[in-house]
Short mmCIF file of C-alpha atoms in Angstrom, two decimals:
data_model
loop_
_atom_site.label_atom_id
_atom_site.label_comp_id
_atom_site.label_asym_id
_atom_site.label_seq_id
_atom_site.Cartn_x
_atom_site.Cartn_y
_atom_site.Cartn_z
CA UNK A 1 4.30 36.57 -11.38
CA UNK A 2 5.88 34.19 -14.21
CA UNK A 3 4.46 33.09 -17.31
CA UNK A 4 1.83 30.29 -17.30
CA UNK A 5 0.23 29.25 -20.49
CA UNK A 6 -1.34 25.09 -19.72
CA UNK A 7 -4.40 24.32 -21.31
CA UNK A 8 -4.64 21.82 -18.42
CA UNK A 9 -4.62 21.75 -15.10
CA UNK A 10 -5.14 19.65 -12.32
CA UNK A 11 -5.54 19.93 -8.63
CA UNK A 12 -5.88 17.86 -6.18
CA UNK A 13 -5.73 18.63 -1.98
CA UNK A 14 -2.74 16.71 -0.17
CA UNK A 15 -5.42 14.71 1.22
CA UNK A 16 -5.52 11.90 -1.06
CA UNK A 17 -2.43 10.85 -2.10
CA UNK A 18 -3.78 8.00 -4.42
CA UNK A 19 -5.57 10.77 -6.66
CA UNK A 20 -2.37 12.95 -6.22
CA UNK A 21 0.23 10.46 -7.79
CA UNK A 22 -2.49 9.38 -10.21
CA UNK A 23 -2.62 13.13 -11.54
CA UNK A 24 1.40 13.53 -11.44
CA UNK A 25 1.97 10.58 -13.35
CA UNK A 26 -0.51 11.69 -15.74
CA UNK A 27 1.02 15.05 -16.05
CA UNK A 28 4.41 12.90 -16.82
CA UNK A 29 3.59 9.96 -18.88
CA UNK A 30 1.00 12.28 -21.28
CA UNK A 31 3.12 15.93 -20.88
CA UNK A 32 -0.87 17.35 -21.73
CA UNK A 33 -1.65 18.92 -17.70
CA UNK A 34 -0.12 20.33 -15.39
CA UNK A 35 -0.91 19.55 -11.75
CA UNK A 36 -0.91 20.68 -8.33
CA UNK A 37 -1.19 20.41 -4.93
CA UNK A 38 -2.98 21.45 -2.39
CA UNK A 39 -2.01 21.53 1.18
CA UNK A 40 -5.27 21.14 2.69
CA UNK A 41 -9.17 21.79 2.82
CA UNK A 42 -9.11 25.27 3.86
CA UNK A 43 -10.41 27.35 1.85
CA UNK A 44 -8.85 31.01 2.89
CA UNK A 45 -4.97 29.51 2.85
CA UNK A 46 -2.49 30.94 1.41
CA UNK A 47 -1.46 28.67 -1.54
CA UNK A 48 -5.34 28.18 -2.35
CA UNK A 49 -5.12 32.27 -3.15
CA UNK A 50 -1.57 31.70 -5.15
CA UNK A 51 -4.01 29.24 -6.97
CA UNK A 52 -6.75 30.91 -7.90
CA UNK A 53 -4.73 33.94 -8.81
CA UNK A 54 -2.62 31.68 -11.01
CA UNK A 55 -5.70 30.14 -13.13
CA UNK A 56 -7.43 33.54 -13.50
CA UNK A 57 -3.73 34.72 -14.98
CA UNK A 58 -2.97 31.39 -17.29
CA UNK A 59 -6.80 31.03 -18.33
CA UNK A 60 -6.55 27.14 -19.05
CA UNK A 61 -9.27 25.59 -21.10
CA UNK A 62 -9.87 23.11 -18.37
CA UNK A 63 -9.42 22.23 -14.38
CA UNK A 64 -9.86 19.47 -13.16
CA UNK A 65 -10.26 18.34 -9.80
CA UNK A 66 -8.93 15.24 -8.18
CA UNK A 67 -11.58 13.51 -6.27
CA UNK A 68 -13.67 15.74 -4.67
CA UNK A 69 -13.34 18.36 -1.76
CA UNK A 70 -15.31 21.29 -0.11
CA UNK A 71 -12.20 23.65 -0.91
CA UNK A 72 -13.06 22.84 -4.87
CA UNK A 73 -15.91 25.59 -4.17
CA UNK A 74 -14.14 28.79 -3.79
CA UNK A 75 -12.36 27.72 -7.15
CA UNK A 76 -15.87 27.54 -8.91
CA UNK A 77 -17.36 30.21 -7.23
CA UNK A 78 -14.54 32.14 -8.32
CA UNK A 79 -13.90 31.20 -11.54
CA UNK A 80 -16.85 30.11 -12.56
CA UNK A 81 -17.94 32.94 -15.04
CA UNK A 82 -14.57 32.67 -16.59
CA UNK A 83 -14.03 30.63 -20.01
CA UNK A 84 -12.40 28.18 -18.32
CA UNK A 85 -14.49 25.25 -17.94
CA UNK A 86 -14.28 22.42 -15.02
CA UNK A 87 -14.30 18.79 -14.14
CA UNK A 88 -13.51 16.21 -11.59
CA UNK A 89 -11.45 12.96 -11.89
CA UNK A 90 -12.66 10.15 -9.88
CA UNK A 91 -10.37 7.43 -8.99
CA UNK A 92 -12.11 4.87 -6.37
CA UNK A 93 -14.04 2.40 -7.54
CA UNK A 94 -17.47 1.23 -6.55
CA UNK A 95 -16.19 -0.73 -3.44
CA UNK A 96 -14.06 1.79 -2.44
CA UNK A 97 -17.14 4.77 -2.51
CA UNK A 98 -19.43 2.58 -0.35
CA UNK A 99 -16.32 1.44 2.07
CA UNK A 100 -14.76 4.98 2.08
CA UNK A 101 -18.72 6.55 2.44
CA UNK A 102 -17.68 8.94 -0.39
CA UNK A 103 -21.29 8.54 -1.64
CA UNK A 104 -22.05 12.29 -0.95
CA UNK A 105 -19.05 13.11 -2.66
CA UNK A 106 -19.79 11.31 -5.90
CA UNK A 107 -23.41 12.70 -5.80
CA UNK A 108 -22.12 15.78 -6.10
CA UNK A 109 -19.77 14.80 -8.60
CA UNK A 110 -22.77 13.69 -10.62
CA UNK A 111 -25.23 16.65 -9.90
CA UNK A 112 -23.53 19.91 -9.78
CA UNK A 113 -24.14 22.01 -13.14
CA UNK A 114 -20.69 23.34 -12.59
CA UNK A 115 -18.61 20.13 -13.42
CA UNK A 116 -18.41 19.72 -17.14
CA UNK A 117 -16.26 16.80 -17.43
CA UNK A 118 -16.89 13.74 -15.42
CA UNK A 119 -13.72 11.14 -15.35
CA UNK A 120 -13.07 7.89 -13.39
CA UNK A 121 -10.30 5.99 -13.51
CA UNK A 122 -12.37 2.78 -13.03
CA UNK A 123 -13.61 1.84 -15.95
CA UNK A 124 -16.58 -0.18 -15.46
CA UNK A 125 -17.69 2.83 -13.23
CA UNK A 126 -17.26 4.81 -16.25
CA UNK A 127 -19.45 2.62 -18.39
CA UNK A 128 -22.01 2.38 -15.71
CA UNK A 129 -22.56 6.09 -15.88
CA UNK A 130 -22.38 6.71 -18.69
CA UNK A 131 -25.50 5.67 -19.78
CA UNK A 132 -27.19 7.43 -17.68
CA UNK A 133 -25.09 10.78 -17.23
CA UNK A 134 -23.83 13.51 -19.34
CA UNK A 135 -19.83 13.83 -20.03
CA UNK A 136 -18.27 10.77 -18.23
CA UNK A 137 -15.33 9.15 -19.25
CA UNK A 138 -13.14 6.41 -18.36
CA UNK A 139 -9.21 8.14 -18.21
CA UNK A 140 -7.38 5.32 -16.75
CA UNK A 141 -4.50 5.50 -14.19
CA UNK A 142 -0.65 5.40 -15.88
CA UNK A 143 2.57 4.63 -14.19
CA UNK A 144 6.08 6.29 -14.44
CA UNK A 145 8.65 4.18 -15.24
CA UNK A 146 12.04 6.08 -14.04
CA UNK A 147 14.34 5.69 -17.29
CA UNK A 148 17.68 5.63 -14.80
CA UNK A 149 16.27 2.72 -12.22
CA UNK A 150 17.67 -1.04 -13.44
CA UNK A 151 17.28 -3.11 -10.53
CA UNK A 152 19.26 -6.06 -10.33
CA UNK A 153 19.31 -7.15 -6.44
CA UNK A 154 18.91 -10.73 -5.53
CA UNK A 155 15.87 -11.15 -3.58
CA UNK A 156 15.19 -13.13 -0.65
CA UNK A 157 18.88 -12.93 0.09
CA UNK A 158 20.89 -13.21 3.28
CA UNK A 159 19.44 -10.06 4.48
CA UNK A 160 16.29 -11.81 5.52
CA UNK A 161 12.91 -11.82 3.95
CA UNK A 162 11.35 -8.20 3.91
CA UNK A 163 7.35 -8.10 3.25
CA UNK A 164 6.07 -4.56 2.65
CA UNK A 165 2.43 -3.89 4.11
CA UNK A 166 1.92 -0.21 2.83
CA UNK A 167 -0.89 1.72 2.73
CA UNK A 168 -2.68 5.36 3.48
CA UNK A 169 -4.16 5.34 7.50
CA UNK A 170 -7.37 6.34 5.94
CA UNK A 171 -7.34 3.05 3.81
CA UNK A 172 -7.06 0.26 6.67
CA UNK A 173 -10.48 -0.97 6.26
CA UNK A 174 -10.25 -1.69 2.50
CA UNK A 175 -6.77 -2.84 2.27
CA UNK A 176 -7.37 -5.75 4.17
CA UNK A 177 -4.88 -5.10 7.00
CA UNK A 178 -5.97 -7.45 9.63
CA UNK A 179 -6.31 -10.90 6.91
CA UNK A 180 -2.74 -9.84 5.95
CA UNK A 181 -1.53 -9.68 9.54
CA UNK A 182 -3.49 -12.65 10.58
CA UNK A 183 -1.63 -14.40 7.57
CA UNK A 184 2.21 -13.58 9.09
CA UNK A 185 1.50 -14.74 12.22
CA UNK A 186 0.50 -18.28 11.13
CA UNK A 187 3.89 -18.56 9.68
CA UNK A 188 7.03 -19.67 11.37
CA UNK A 189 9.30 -16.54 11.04
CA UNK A 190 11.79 -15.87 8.62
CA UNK A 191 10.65 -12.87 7.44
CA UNK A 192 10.07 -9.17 8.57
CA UNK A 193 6.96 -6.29 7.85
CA UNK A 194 8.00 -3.54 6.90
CA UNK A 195 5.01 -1.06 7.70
CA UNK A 196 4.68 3.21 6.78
CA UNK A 197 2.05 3.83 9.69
CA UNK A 198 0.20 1.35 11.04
CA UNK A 199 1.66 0.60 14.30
CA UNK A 200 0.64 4.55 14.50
CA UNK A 201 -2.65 3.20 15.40
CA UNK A 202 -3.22 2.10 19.03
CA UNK A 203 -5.27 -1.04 18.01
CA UNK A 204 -3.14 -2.36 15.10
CA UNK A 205 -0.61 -2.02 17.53
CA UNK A 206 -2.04 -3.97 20.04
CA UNK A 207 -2.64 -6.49 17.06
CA UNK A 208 0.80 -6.59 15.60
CA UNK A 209 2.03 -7.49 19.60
CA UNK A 210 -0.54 -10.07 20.29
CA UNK A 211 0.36 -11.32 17.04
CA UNK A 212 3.95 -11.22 17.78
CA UNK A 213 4.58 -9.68 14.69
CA UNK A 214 8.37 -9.00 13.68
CA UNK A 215 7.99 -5.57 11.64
CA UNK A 216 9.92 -2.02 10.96
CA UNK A 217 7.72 1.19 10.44
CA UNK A 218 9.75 4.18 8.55
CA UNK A 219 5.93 5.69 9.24
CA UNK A 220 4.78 7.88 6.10
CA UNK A 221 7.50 8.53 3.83
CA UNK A 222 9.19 10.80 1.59
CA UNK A 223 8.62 9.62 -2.22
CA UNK A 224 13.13 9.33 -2.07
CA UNK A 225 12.83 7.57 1.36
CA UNK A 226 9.90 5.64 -0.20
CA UNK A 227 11.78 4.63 -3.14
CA UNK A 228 15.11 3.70 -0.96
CA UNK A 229 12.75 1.59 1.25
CA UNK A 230 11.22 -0.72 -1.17
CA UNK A 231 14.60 -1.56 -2.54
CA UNK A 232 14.93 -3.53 0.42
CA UNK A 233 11.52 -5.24 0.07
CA UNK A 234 11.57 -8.66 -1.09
CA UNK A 235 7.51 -8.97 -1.79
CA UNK A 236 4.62 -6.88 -1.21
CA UNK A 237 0.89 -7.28 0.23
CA UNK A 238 -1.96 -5.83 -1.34
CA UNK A 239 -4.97 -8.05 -0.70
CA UNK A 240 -7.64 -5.51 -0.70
CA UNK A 241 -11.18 -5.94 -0.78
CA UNK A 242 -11.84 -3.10 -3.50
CA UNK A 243 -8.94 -1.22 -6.04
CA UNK A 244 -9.42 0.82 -9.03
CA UNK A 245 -5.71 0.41 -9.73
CA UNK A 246 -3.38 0.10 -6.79
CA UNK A 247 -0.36 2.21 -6.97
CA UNK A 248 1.31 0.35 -3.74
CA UNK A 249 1.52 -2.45 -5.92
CA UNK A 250 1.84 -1.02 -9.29
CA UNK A 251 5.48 0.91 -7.38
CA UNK A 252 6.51 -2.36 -6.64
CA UNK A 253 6.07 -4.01 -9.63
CA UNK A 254 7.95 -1.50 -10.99
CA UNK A 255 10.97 -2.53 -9.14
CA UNK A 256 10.52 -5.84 -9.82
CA UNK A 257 9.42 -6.55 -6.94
CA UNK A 258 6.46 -9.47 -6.70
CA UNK A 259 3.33 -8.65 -4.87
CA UNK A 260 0.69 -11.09 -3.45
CA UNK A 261 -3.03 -8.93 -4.29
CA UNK A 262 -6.78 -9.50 -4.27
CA UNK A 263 -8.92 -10.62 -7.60
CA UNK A 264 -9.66 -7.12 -6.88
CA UNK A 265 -6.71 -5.73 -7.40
CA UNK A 266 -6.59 -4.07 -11.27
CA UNK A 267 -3.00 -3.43 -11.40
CA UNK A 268 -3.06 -7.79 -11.93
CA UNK A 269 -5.32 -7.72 -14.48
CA UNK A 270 -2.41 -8.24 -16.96
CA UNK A 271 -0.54 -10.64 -15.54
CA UNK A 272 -0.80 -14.37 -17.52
CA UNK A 273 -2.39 -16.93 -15.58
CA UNK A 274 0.65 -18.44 -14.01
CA UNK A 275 1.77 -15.18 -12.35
CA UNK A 276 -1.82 -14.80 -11.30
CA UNK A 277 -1.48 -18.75 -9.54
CA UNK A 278 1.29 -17.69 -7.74
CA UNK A 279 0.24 -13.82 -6.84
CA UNK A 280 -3.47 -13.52 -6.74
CA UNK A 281 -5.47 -14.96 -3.65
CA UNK A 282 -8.97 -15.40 -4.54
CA UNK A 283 -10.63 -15.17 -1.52
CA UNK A 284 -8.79 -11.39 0.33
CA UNK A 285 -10.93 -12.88 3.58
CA UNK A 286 -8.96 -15.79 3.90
CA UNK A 287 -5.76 -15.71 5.67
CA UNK A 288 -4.89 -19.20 5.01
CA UNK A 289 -5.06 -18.18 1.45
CA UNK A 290 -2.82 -15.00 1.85
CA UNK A 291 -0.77 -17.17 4.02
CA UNK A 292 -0.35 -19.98 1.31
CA UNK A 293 0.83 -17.05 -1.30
CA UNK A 294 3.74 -15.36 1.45
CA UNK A 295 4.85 -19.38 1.56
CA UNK A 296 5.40 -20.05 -1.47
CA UNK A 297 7.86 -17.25 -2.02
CA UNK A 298 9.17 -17.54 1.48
CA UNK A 299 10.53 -21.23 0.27
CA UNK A 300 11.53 -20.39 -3.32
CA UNK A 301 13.24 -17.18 -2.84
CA UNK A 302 14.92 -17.67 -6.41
CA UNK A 303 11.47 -17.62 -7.40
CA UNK A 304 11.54 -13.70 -7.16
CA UNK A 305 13.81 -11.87 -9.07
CA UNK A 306 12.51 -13.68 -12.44
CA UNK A 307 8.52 -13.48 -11.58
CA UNK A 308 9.89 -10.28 -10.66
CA UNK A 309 11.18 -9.07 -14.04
CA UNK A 310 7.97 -10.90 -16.17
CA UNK A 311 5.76 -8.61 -14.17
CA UNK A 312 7.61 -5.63 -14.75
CA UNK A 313 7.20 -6.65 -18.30
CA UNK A 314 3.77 -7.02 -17.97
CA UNK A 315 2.81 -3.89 -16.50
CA UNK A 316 5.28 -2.23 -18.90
CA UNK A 317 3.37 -3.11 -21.93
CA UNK A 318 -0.04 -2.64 -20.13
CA UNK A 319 1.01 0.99 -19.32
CA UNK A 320 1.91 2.12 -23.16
CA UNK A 321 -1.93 0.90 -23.84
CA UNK A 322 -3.13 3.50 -20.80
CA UNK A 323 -1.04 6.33 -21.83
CA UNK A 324 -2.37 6.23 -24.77
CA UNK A 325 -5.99 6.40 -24.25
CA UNK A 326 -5.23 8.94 -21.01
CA UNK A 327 -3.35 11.31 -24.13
CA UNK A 328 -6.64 10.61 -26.13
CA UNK A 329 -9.23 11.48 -23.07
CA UNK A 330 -6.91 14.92 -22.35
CA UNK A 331 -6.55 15.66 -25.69
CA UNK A 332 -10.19 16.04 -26.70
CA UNK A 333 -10.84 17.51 -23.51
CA UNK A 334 -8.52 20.46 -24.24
CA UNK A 335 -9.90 20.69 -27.99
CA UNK A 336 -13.61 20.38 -26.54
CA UNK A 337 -13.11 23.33 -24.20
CA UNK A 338 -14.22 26.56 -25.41
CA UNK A 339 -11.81 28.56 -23.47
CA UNK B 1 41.16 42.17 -7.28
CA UNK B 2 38.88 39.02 -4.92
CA UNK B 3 35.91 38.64 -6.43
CA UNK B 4 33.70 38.06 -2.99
CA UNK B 5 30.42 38.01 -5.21
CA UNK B 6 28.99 40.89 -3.16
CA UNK B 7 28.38 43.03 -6.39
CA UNK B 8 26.79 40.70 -8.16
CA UNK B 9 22.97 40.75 -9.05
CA UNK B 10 20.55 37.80 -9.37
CA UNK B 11 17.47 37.61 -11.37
CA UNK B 12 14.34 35.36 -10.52
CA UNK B 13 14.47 33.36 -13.70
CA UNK B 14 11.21 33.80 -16.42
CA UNK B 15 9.46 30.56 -16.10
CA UNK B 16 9.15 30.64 -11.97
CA UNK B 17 5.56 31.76 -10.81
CA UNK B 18 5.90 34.00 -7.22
CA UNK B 19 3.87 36.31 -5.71
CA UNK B 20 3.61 37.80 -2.61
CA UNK B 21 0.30 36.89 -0.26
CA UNK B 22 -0.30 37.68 3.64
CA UNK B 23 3.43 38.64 4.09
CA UNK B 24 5.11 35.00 2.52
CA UNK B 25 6.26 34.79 -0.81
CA UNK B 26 4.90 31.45 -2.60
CA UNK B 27 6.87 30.26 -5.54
CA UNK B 28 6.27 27.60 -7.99
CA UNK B 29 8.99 25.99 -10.50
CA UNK B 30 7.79 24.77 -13.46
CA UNK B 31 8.55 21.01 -12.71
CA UNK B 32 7.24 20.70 -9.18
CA UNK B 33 3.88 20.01 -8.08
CA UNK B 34 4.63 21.95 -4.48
CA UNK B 35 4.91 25.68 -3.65
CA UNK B 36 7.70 26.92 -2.01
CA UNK B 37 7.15 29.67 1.13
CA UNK B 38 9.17 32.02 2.22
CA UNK B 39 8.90 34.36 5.09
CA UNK B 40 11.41 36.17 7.78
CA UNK B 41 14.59 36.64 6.35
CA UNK B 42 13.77 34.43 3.24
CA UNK B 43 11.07 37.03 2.37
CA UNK B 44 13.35 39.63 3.03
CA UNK B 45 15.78 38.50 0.53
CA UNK B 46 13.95 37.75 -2.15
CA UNK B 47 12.07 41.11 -2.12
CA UNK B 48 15.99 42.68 -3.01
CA UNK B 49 16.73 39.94 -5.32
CA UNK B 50 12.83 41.11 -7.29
CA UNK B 51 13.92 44.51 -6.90
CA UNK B 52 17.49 43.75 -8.45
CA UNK B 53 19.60 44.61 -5.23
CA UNK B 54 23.09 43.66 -5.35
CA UNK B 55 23.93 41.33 -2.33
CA UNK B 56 26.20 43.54 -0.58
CA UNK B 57 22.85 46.08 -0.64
CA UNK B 58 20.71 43.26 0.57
CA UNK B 59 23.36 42.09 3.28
CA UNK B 60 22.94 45.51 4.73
CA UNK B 61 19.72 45.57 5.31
CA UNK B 62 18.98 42.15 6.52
CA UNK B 63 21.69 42.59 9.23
CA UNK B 64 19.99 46.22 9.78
CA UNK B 65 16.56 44.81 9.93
CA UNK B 66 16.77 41.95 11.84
CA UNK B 67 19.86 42.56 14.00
CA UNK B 68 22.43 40.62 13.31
CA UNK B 69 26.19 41.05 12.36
CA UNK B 70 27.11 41.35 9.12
CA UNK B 71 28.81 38.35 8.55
CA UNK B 72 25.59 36.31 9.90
CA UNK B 73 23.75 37.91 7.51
CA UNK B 74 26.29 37.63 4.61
CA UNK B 75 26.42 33.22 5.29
CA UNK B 76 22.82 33.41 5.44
CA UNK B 77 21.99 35.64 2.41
CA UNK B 78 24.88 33.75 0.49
CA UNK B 79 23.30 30.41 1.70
CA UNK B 80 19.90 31.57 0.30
CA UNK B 81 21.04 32.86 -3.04
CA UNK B 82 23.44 29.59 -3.59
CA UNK B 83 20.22 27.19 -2.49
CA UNK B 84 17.84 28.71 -4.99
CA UNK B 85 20.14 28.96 -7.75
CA UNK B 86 20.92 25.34 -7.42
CA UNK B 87 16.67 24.50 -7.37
CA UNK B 88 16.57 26.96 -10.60
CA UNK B 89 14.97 29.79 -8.86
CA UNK B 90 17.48 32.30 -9.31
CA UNK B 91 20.51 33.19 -11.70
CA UNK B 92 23.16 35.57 -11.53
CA UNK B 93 22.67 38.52 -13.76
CA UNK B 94 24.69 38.42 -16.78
#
């Protein structure tokens, strides 16, 4: 069947694609796991056997599972008596478990003799827990910084102004989507949303109309069409009412590309207070707010390619910190393991 | 004398996981996160490729077994071997 010898390996169902690119950065930026994907919740499909027949074969030290899903059982029922030992890594935050209702998720999580190794990627979470529950540890989100990508386009060019609103249709409610709307549609034009999904739903639709919203959605993307997209997008929204990181706007950051967030937005947390003035809204229920933010940048498109680039700086030295500590957290998990 | 390629013999290369489940063959390269399925003709092939057919052999049979003229099955086998050798699934035997 081909060799497979990782001490580490992660899975994570298709599901939650937040969790997924978490645990493929991970497996990039640290080169300790190895993960996976799984198409879906069912626990007799085919690739779940190829999986289970590939652990038993590679006997890693550890599995661990991103977020938490019923089709996570046959792999401990089946594996279970093995040496290899499991755990789970948890990547909303507080907010996001009460908003999402993952509560009977993370009860599990927290419960279940099975699940050696407890990790969240939020790290006052983490803390929390800790004190009060066996093998939890904070293992903090990374980001992959493609060596090849220097982007040098002028933003807020003659092209118009294009505002990215992306996020997962299971995520509406917690990214903020009708503030953000509410926000464009106070302004004057000028600019236009680019959206992966949302006019998908019947009632955003209805929204973005009544709103007379200008906007493109390419619908849920392809990470190359998703790439190609956002370097057309001149500044991103991400005002959400609970992060543990926020990928959307970590991606853009990436390619230099500004993004108005939330206080509760982590992925900001390392921004100096001037980028924070111009970027962070501190009230995500306040449209006027949001709308304040988009204006700014609307009127001082120069503005964006050098707030751009500081960011990128930013998040560039914040991310050698996480990889670090992530190599640290998989690193004694694979020496703590007894397989 | 033309080389056609029809002789030649691929390999599935050491570090690709495959196996066989339910009648598709799943395969996973060692830098992608995804499996890869394969079933009909696909399946076909790469059962002669695993048992080290050459691709005139395998030709053959796929035009036998699912009824179509050789020279179908000869674009699509050729198609096949050329795809997966460019992904790193396959290489020609030395």
């Amino acid at each position: 069947m081909g060799t497979n010898s990782e001490p580490l390996i992660t899975l994570c169902v298709s599901g939650f694609p937040g969790t997924n690119r978490s645990l493929m950065n991970l497996e990039k930026t640290t080169g300790l796991s190895r993960h996976f994907v799984l198409r879906g919740s069912d626990a007799k499909a085919i690739d779940v056997k190829f999986y289970l027949e590939y652990i038993k074969e590679g006997k890693p030290k550890c599995v661990l599972f991103g977020g938490w899903s019923p089709v996570y059982d046959i792999f401990l029922k089946t594996l279970g008596n093995k040496k290899t030992e499991f755990g789970v890594y948890w990547t909303s935050s507080p907010g996001q478990i009460d908003i999402s209702e993952e509560i009977k998720y993370m009860d599990f999580l927290l419960n279940s003799a099975k699940v050696k190794h407890r990790l969240f990627a939020h790290k006052e979470l983490a803390s929390a827990l800790s004190g009060c529950t066996r093998d939890v540890r904070h293992l903090p989100d990374t980001v992959l910084f493609p060596e090849d990508e220097v982007e040098k386009k002028q933003r807020g060019g003659n092209n118009g102004f294009v505002i990215s609103l992306f996020c997962s249709p299971f995520e509406y409610r917690r990214k903020n989507i009708l503030n953000s709307l509410l926000a464009l549609s106070m302004m004057k034009g000028g600019y236009i949303l680019y959206l992966n999904g949302l006019s998908g739903n019947e009632f955003y639709l209805d929204v973005l109309k009544a709103l007379k919203i200008r906007y493109a959605d390419f619908g849920w993307m392809s990470d190359e069409e998703y790439r190609r997209v956002l370097d057309e997008v001149d500044l991103g929204l991400q005002v959400s009412f609970a992060e543990t990181f926020n990928y959307v706007a970590a991606e853009h950051i990436v390619k230099r590309i500004p993004v108005i967030t939330s206080r509760m937005v982590p992925v900001m947390d390392c921004m100096p207070g001037d980028i924070r003035k111009r970027t962070v809204v501190d009230d995500p229920d306040s449209a006027c707010e949001i709308r304040g933010k988009i204006e700014y940048f609307i009127g001082n498109p120069s503005h964006l390619n050098p707030l751009g680039a500081r960011m990128y700086n930013c998040l560039m030295r914040e991310n050698e910190s996480r990889i670090k500590t992530a190599s640290e957290v998989l690193n004694s998990i694979i020496k703590r393991s007894k397989g | 004398m033309k080389d056609d390629g029809l002789n030649r013999i691929y390999t599935i290369n050491d570090e690709i996981a495959h196996r066989e489940i339910e009648g598709q063959i799943l395969i996973l390269r060692p830098d992608d996160n995804f499996l890869y399925t394969l079933n009909g003709s696909g399946r076909y092939i790469w059962l002669g490729i695993a048992r080290k057919k050459k691709l005139s052999s395998i030709i053959r049979g796929v035009s036998k077994e699912f009824g179509i003229p050789e020279d179908s099955a000869r674009r699509d086998v050729m198609e096949f071997v050329r795809d997966l050798e460019a992904k790193g699934i396959l290489s020609e035997k030395g």
